[in-house]
Amino acid sequence: NIALDSSQLMLLAIGMTFVIITAGIDLSCSAVLVFSAVVGAKVMSRLSGSPEQVKLYEFPHQNIGIPVGLAAAVVCGLLWGTLNGVLITKLKLPPFIVTLGTLGMALGLGQIISGGQTVPYVPYDVQSWVGARRFFGWLPLLVVITTIVVIIAMIVLSTTRFGRYTFAIGSNQAAARRAGINVDRHLIKVYALSGLMAGMAGAFEVARFATASTAAHSADNLNAVSAVVIGGTSLFGGMGSIVGSVIGTFIPTVLRNGLIIGGINPFWQQVAIGA
């Protein structure tokens, strides 16, 4: 259950690890998650039946609507991440400023699309098919997917040219350019990866709750940064690991779980976790 609760933040932290290793930051990931979830839920509802049918909670075409809706969420995240990368590299703007701006854009557009409300009329079967599916009666599908993503990210960061370029750019961008690395193209890929992870987290949101809300996940961007830095990734770039980020993600989640079980006041929970 702790792993399931950590799955969305884990995806954000994986993307953030690559970004911070390049000495950048992505403040927009939480808003991209929300936007992706809203779009995914809207597409899913629209393609699962006519407006009259879905209002009666009848979804004759959900076999099409559910996978297309989840895919739409992931694609939205990828596009936002690519936009971040292009603005940072082509306009030579600081990542902090760009991603702070796209944070407001993504969240605002998500609220416009949803009308500022929780998205209704999403097929409930998205939960039974994906969000609540468990192997062997106890292992959630979303945890399996997250674990696979973590393993792939570990391999990419530690053993591939993409990972080496990421560390090189974070250590010394000018030296990386002189070594023949196309820094701009690689940074676009890194921010696109972060957006992709946020889009996947948005798809998880729809799959788990069969809805999407613009009021949730407001602090997930800072939580992701915290998890990555607690896990040993340097904010100055050039150093970090996926394993560290995984541990950094679990620390506040395990603490929060224990404090809830212990019956601690929610406000004191925030103080304890912050400490």
mmCIF file of N, CA and C in Angstrom, residues 2-90:
data_model
loop_
_atom_site.group_PDB
_atom_site.id
_atom_site.type_symbol
_atom_site.label_atom_id
_atom_site.label_comp_id
_atom_site.label_asym_id
_atom_site.label_seq_id
_atom_site.Cartn_x
_atom_site.Cartn_y
_atom_site.Cartn_z
ATOM 1 N N ILE A 2 1.963 1.224 0.734
ATOM 2 C CA ILE A 2 2.881 2.370 0.733
ATOM 3 C C ILE A 2 3.473 2.567 -0.658
ATOM 4 N N ALA A 3 3.838 1.461 -1.298
ATOM 5 C CA ALA A 3 4.390 1.547 -2.654
ATOM 6 C C ALA A 3 3.369 2.121 -3.622
ATOM 7 N N LEU A 4 2.102 1.724 -3.471
ATOM 8 C CA LEU A 4 1.049 2.248 -4.342
ATOM 9 C C LEU A 4 0.858 3.738 -4.112
ATOM 10 N N ASP A 5 0.861 4.156 -2.856
ATOM 11 C CA ASP A 5 0.706 5.580 -2.539
ATOM 12 C C ASP A 5 1.883 6.400 -3.052
ATOM 13 N N SER A 6 3.043 5.759 -3.168
ATOM 14 C CA SER A 6 4.246 6.467 -3.614
ATOM 15 C C SER A 6 4.429 6.460 -5.124
ATOM 16 N N SER A 7 3.600 5.698 -5.833
ATOM 17 C CA SER A 7 3.866 5.451 -7.245
ATOM 18 C C SER A 7 3.888 6.728 -8.079
ATOM 19 N N GLN A 8 2.924 7.630 -7.880
ATOM 20 C CA GLN A 8 2.885 8.843 -8.691
ATOM 21 C C GLN A 8 4.059 9.758 -8.388
ATOM 22 N N LEU A 9 4.343 9.940 -7.097
ATOM 23 C CA LEU A 9 5.492 10.777 -6.725
ATOM 24 C C LEU A 9 6.786 10.152 -7.209
ATOM 25 N N MET A 10 6.844 8.812 -7.215
ATOM 26 C CA MET A 10 8.032 8.116 -7.693
ATOM 27 C C MET A 10 8.301 8.448 -9.161
ATOM 28 N N LEU A 11 7.251 8.457 -9.971
ATOM 29 C CA LEU A 11 7.421 8.789 -11.389
ATOM 30 C C LEU A 11 7.929 10.220 -11.558
ATOM 31 N N LEU A 12 7.352 11.147 -10.791
ATOM 32 C CA LEU A 12 7.818 12.536 -10.864
ATOM 33 C C LEU A 12 9.282 12.635 -10.445
ATOM 34 N N ALA A 13 9.655 11.888 -9.396
ATOM 35 C CA ALA A 13 11.023 11.942 -8.896
ATOM 36 C C ALA A 13 12.014 11.370 -9.901
ATOM 37 N N ILE A 14 11.610 10.351 -10.647
ATOM 38 C CA ILE A 14 12.503 9.780 -11.659
ATOM 39 C C ILE A 14 12.822 10.827 -12.721
ATOM 40 N N GLY A 15 11.774 11.480 -13.250
ATOM 41 C CA GLY A 15 12.006 12.534 -14.234
ATOM 42 C C GLY A 15 12.813 13.679 -13.657
ATOM 43 N N MET A 16 12.513 14.040 -12.409
ATOM 44 C CA MET A 16 13.216 15.149 -11.766
ATOM 45 C C MET A 16 14.690 14.828 -11.540
ATOM 46 N N THR A 17 15.006 13.553 -11.313
ATOM 47 C CA THR A 17 16.404 13.161 -11.106
ATOM 48 C C THR A 17 17.249 13.508 -12.327
ATOM 49 N N PHE A 18 16.765 13.147 -13.495
ATOM 50 C CA PHE A 18 17.501 13.462 -14.728
ATOM 51 C C PHE A 18 17.646 14.973 -14.894
ATOM 52 N N VAL A 19 16.568 15.716 -14.608
ATOM 53 C CA VAL A 19 16.596 17.166 -14.780
ATOM 54 C C VAL A 19 17.597 17.815 -13.829
ATOM 55 N N ILE A 20 17.556 17.423 -12.558
ATOM 56 C CA ILE A 20 18.433 18.055 -11.565
ATOM 57 C C ILE A 20 19.886 17.667 -11.791
ATOM 58 N N ILE A 21 20.148 16.464 -12.276
ATOM 59 C CA ILE A 21 21.528 16.081 -12.587
ATOM 60 C C ILE A 21 22.115 16.998 -13.649
ATOM 61 N N THR A 22 21.275 17.524 -14.563
ATOM 62 C CA THR A 22 21.766 18.475 -15.568
ATOM 63 C C THR A 22 21.865 19.898 -15.014
ATOM 64 N N ALA A 23 21.655 20.042 -13.688
ATOM 65 C CA ALA A 23 21.675 21.344 -13.011
ATOM 66 C C ALA A 23 20.448 22.186 -13.357
ATOM 67 N N GLY A 24 19.361 21.538 -13.739
ATOM 68 C CA GLY A 24 18.107 22.234 -14.006
ATOM 69 C C GLY A 24 17.077 21.951 -12.930
ATOM 70 N N ILE A 25 15.850 22.329 -13.199
ATOM 71 C CA ILE A 25 14.743 22.051 -12.284
ATOM 72 C C ILE A 25 13.448 22.107 -13.083
ATOM 73 N N ASP A 26 12.464 21.330 -12.653
ATOM 74 C CA ASP A 26 11.165 21.308 -13.338
ATOM 75 C C ASP A 26 10.064 21.532 -12.310
ATOM 76 N N LEU A 27 9.665 22.795 -12.164
ATOM 77 C CA LEU A 27 8.609 23.141 -11.210
ATOM 78 C C LEU A 27 7.216 22.848 -11.764
ATOM 79 N N SER A 28 7.124 22.537 -13.045
ATOM 80 C CA SER A 28 5.809 22.386 -13.681
ATOM 81 C C SER A 28 5.240 20.985 -13.565
ATOM 82 N N CYS A 29 6.023 20.015 -13.047
ATOM 83 C CA CYS A 29 5.604 18.611 -13.133
ATOM 84 C C CYS A 29 4.272 18.345 -12.441
ATOM 85 N N SER A 30 4.008 19.018 -11.321
ATOM 86 C CA SER A 30 2.742 18.794 -10.618
ATOM 87 C C SER A 30 1.558 19.304 -11.434
ATOM 88 N N ALA A 31 1.720 20.470 -12.067
ATOM 89 C CA ALA A 31 0.648 21.016 -12.887
ATOM 90 C C ALA A 31 0.463 20.202 -14.162
ATOM 91 N N VAL A 32 1.554 19.697 -14.713
ATOM 92 C CA VAL A 32 1.464 18.838 -15.898
ATOM 93 C C VAL A 32 0.732 17.551 -15.549
ATOM 94 N N LEU A 33 0.991 17.012 -14.350
ATOM 95 C CA LEU A 33 0.248 15.843 -13.873
ATOM 96 C C LEU A 33 -1.252 16.124 -13.882
ATOM 97 N N VAL A 34 -1.641 17.266 -13.301
ATOM 98 C CA VAL A 34 -3.061 17.627 -13.218
ATOM 99 C C VAL A 34 -3.648 17.812 -14.614
ATOM 100 N N PHE A 35 -2.958 18.565 -15.477
ATOM 101 C CA PHE A 35 -3.450 18.797 -16.841
ATOM 102 C C PHE A 35 -3.614 17.481 -17.582
ATOM 103 N N SER A 36 -2.613 16.618 -17.483
ATOM 104 C CA SER A 36 -2.660 15.334 -18.179
ATOM 105 C C SER A 36 -3.815 14.482 -17.679
ATOM 106 N N ALA A 37 -4.034 14.475 -16.375
ATOM 107 C CA ALA A 37 -5.136 13.700 -15.804
ATOM 108 C C ALA A 37 -6.485 14.235 -16.280
ATOM 109 N N VAL A 38 -6.634 15.555 -16.319
ATOM 110 C CA VAL A 38 -7.891 16.165 -16.765
ATOM 111 C C VAL A 38 -8.165 15.819 -18.225
ATOM 112 N N VAL A 39 -7.156 15.993 -19.076
ATOM 113 C CA VAL A 39 -7.333 15.681 -20.495
ATOM 114 C C VAL A 39 -7.614 14.199 -20.682
ATOM 115 N N GLY A 40 -6.859 13.357 -19.984
ATOM 116 C CA GLY A 40 -7.076 11.923 -20.091
ATOM 117 C C GLY A 40 -8.479 11.512 -19.671
ATOM 118 N N ALA A 41 -8.958 12.086 -18.565
ATOM 119 C CA ALA A 41 -10.304 11.769 -18.083
ATOM 120 C C ALA A 41 -11.371 12.260 -19.056
ATOM 121 N N LYS A 42 -11.176 13.467 -19.622
ATOM 122 C CA LYS A 42 -12.134 14.023 -20.581
ATOM 123 C C LYS A 42 -12.188 13.175 -21.858
ATOM 124 N N VAL A 43 -11.021 12.807 -22.372
ATOM 125 C CA VAL A 43 -10.963 11.980 -23.590
ATOM 126 C C VAL A 43 -11.614 10.627 -23.326
ATOM 127 N N MET A 44 -11.316 10.053 -22.185
ATOM 128 C CA MET A 44 -11.870 8.751 -21.827
ATOM 129 C C MET A 44 -13.392 8.801 -21.769
ATOM 130 N N SER A 45 -13.914 9.837 -21.129
ATOM 131 C CA SER A 45 -15.361 9.988 -21.019
ATOM 132 C C SER A 45 -16.000 10.207 -22.385
ATOM 133 N N ARG A 46 -15.355 11.047 -23.204
ATOM 134 C CA ARG A 46 -15.931 11.407 -24.506
ATOM 135 C C ARG A 46 -15.968 10.225 -25.463
ATOM 136 N N LEU A 47 -14.940 9.381 -25.426
ATOM 137 C CA LEU A 47 -14.850 8.279 -26.373
ATOM 138 C C LEU A 47 -15.549 7.007 -25.886
ATOM 139 N N SER A 48 -16.009 7.013 -24.651
ATOM 140 C CA SER A 48 -16.624 5.796 -24.105
ATOM 141 C C SER A 48 -18.119 5.697 -24.392
ATOM 142 N N GLY A 49 -18.691 6.752 -24.926
ATOM 143 C CA GLY A 49 -20.111 6.733 -25.254
ATOM 144 C C GLY A 49 -20.600 8.122 -25.595
ATOM 145 N N SER A 50 -21.851 8.228 -25.994
ATOM 146 C CA SER A 50 -22.440 9.538 -26.295
ATOM 147 C C SER A 50 -22.628 10.313 -24.994
ATOM 148 N N PRO A 51 -22.769 11.652 -25.080
ATOM 149 C CA PRO A 51 -22.990 12.432 -23.853
ATOM 150 C C PRO A 51 -24.178 11.940 -23.037
ATOM 151 N N GLU A 52 -25.229 11.526 -23.720
ATOM 152 C CA GLU A 52 -26.403 11.028 -23.007
ATOM 153 C C GLU A 52 -26.105 9.711 -22.302
ATOM 154 N N GLN A 53 -25.345 8.848 -22.958
ATOM 155 C CA GLN A 53 -25.024 7.552 -22.366
ATOM 156 C C GLN A 53 -24.124 7.696 -21.147
ATOM 157 N N VAL A 54 -23.079 8.515 -21.256
ATOM 158 C CA VAL A 54 -22.142 8.619 -20.134
ATOM 159 C C VAL A 54 -22.791 9.279 -18.927
ATOM 160 N N LYS A 55 -23.753 10.178 -19.157
ATOM 161 C CA LYS A 55 -24.459 10.780 -18.027
ATOM 162 C C LYS A 55 -25.310 9.762 -17.283
ATOM 163 N N LEU A 56 -25.638 8.678 -17.961
ATOM 164 C CA LEU A 56 -26.357 7.570 -17.319
ATOM 165 C C LEU A 56 -25.385 6.482 -16.863
ATOM 166 N N TYR A 57 -24.099 6.798 -16.934
ATOM 167 C CA TYR A 57 -23.029 5.859 -16.569
ATOM 168 C C TYR A 57 -23.103 4.584 -17.392
ATOM 169 N N GLU A 58 -23.368 4.777 -18.674
ATOM 170 C CA GLU A 58 -23.306 3.688 -19.635
ATOM 171 C C GLU A 58 -22.139 3.987 -20.578
ATOM 172 N N PHE A 59 -21.231 3.023 -20.701
ATOM 173 C CA PHE A 59 -20.006 3.245 -21.471
ATOM 174 C C PHE A 59 -19.833 2.126 -22.497
ATOM 175 N N PRO A 60 -20.603 2.152 -23.577
ATOM 176 C CA PRO A 60 -20.547 1.063 -24.555
ATOM 177 C C PRO A 60 -19.222 0.963 -25.301
ATOM 178 N N HIS A 61 -18.473 2.074 -25.365
ATOM 179 C CA HIS A 61 -17.229 2.063 -26.136
ATOM 180 C C HIS A 61 -16.006 2.248 -25.226
ATOM 181 N N GLN A 62 -16.117 1.806 -23.986
ATOM 182 C CA GLN A 62 -15.011 2.017 -23.058
ATOM 183 C C GLN A 62 -13.766 1.219 -23.428
ATOM 184 N N ASN A 63 -13.931 0.162 -24.213
ATOM 185 C CA ASN A 63 -12.754 -0.584 -24.675
ATOM 186 C C ASN A 63 -11.828 0.304 -25.506
ATOM 187 N N ILE A 64 -12.413 1.313 -26.141
ATOM 188 C CA ILE A 64 -11.622 2.291 -26.888
ATOM 189 C C ILE A 64 -11.274 3.481 -26.003
ATOM 190 N N GLY A 65 -12.265 3.962 -25.275
ATOM 191 C CA GLY A 65 -12.103 5.170 -24.486
ATOM 192 C C GLY A 65 -11.030 5.072 -23.420
ATOM 193 N N ILE A 66 -10.975 3.942 -22.703
ATOM 194 C CA ILE A 66 -10.030 3.816 -21.591
ATOM 195 C C ILE A 66 -8.575 3.836 -22.064
ATOM 196 N N PRO A 67 -8.164 2.977 -23.008
ATOM 197 C CA PRO A 67 -6.753 3.034 -23.425
ATOM 198 C C PRO A 67 -6.371 4.338 -24.121
ATOM 199 N N VAL A 68 -7.295 4.895 -24.929
ATOM 200 C CA VAL A 68 -6.975 6.153 -25.606
ATOM 201 C C VAL A 68 -6.856 7.286 -24.595
ATOM 202 N N GLY A 69 -7.727 7.304 -23.583
ATOM 203 C CA GLY A 69 -7.658 8.329 -22.551
ATOM 204 C C GLY A 69 -6.357 8.272 -21.769
ATOM 205 N N LEU A 70 -5.930 7.067 -21.399
ATOM 206 C CA LEU A 70 -4.665 6.918 -20.671
ATOM 207 C C LEU A 70 -3.491 7.340 -21.545
ATOM 208 N N ALA A 71 -3.534 6.970 -22.833
ATOM 209 C CA ALA A 71 -2.468 7.370 -23.752
ATOM 210 C C ALA A 71 -2.440 8.889 -23.939
ATOM 211 N N ALA A 72 -3.628 9.511 -23.987
ATOM 212 C CA ALA A 72 -3.699 10.967 -24.151
ATOM 213 C C ALA A 72 -3.031 11.681 -22.981
ATOM 214 N N ALA A 73 -3.211 11.145 -21.780
ATOM 215 C CA ALA A 73 -2.581 11.745 -20.598
ATOM 216 C C ALA A 73 -1.062 11.704 -20.724
ATOM 217 N N VAL A 74 -0.523 10.564 -21.151
ATOM 218 C CA VAL A 74 0.922 10.417 -21.292
ATOM 219 C C VAL A 74 1.459 11.349 -22.375
ATOM 220 N N VAL A 75 0.754 11.451 -23.494
ATOM 221 C CA VAL A 75 1.193 12.314 -24.595
ATOM 222 C C VAL A 75 1.183 13.778 -24.171
ATOM 223 N N CYS A 76 0.171 14.173 -23.418
ATOM 224 C CA CYS A 76 0.110 15.564 -22.927
ATOM 225 C C CYS A 76 1.342 15.897 -22.085
ATOM 226 N N GLY A 77 1.711 14.977 -21.211
ATOM 227 C CA GLY A 77 2.901 15.199 -20.400
ATOM 228 C C GLY A 77 4.150 15.339 -21.254
ATOM 229 N N LEU A 78 4.276 14.482 -22.257
ATOM 230 C CA LEU A 78 5.430 14.533 -23.152
ATOM 231 C C LEU A 78 5.507 15.873 -23.882
ATOM 232 N N LEU A 79 4.368 16.387 -24.333
ATOM 233 C CA LEU A 79 4.348 17.655 -25.067
ATOM 234 C C LEU A 79 4.720 18.830 -24.160
ATOM 235 N N TRP A 80 4.213 18.834 -22.935
ATOM 236 C CA TRP A 80 4.576 19.913 -22.002
ATOM 237 C C TRP A 80 6.071 19.869 -21.691
ATOM 238 N N GLY A 81 6.607 18.668 -21.475
ATOM 239 C CA GLY A 81 8.032 18.551 -21.199
ATOM 240 C C GLY A 81 8.884 19.018 -22.366
ATOM 241 N N THR A 82 8.459 18.659 -23.572
ATOM 242 C CA THR A 82 9.185 19.111 -24.764
ATOM 243 C C THR A 82 9.151 20.623 -24.886
ATOM 244 N N LEU A 83 7.991 21.214 -24.593
ATOM 245 C CA LEU A 83 7.884 22.679 -24.621
ATOM 246 C C LEU A 83 8.856 23.308 -23.629
ATOM 247 N N ASN A 84 8.938 22.751 -22.425
ATOM 248 C CA ASN A 84 9.894 23.265 -21.444
ATOM 249 C C ASN A 84 11.309 23.234 -22.002
ATOM 250 N N GLY A 85 11.690 22.091 -22.573
ATOM 251 C CA GLY A 85 13.037 21.948 -23.099
ATOM 252 C C GLY A 85 13.340 22.920 -24.224
ATOM 253 N N VAL A 86 12.383 23.112 -25.115
ATOM 254 C CA VAL A 86 12.585 24.029 -26.245
ATOM 255 C C VAL A 86 12.740 25.467 -25.749
ATOM 256 N N LEU A 87 11.891 25.881 -24.821
ATOM 257 C CA LEU A 87 11.976 27.254 -24.303
ATOM 258 C C LEU A 87 13.293 27.494 -23.577
ATOM 259 N N ILE A 88 13.744 26.502 -22.813
ATOM 260 C CA ILE A 88 14.985 26.647 -22.052
ATOM 261 C C ILE A 88 16.186 26.730 -22.982
ATOM 262 N N THR A 89 16.222 25.883 -24.003
ATOM 263 C CA THR A 89 17.410 25.816 -24.859
ATOM 264 C C THR A 89 17.413 26.859 -25.970
ATOM 265 N N LYS A 90 16.279 27.083 -26.602
ATOM 266 C CA LYS A 90 16.247 27.979 -27.755
ATOM 267 C C LYS A 90 16.128 29.445 -27.368
#
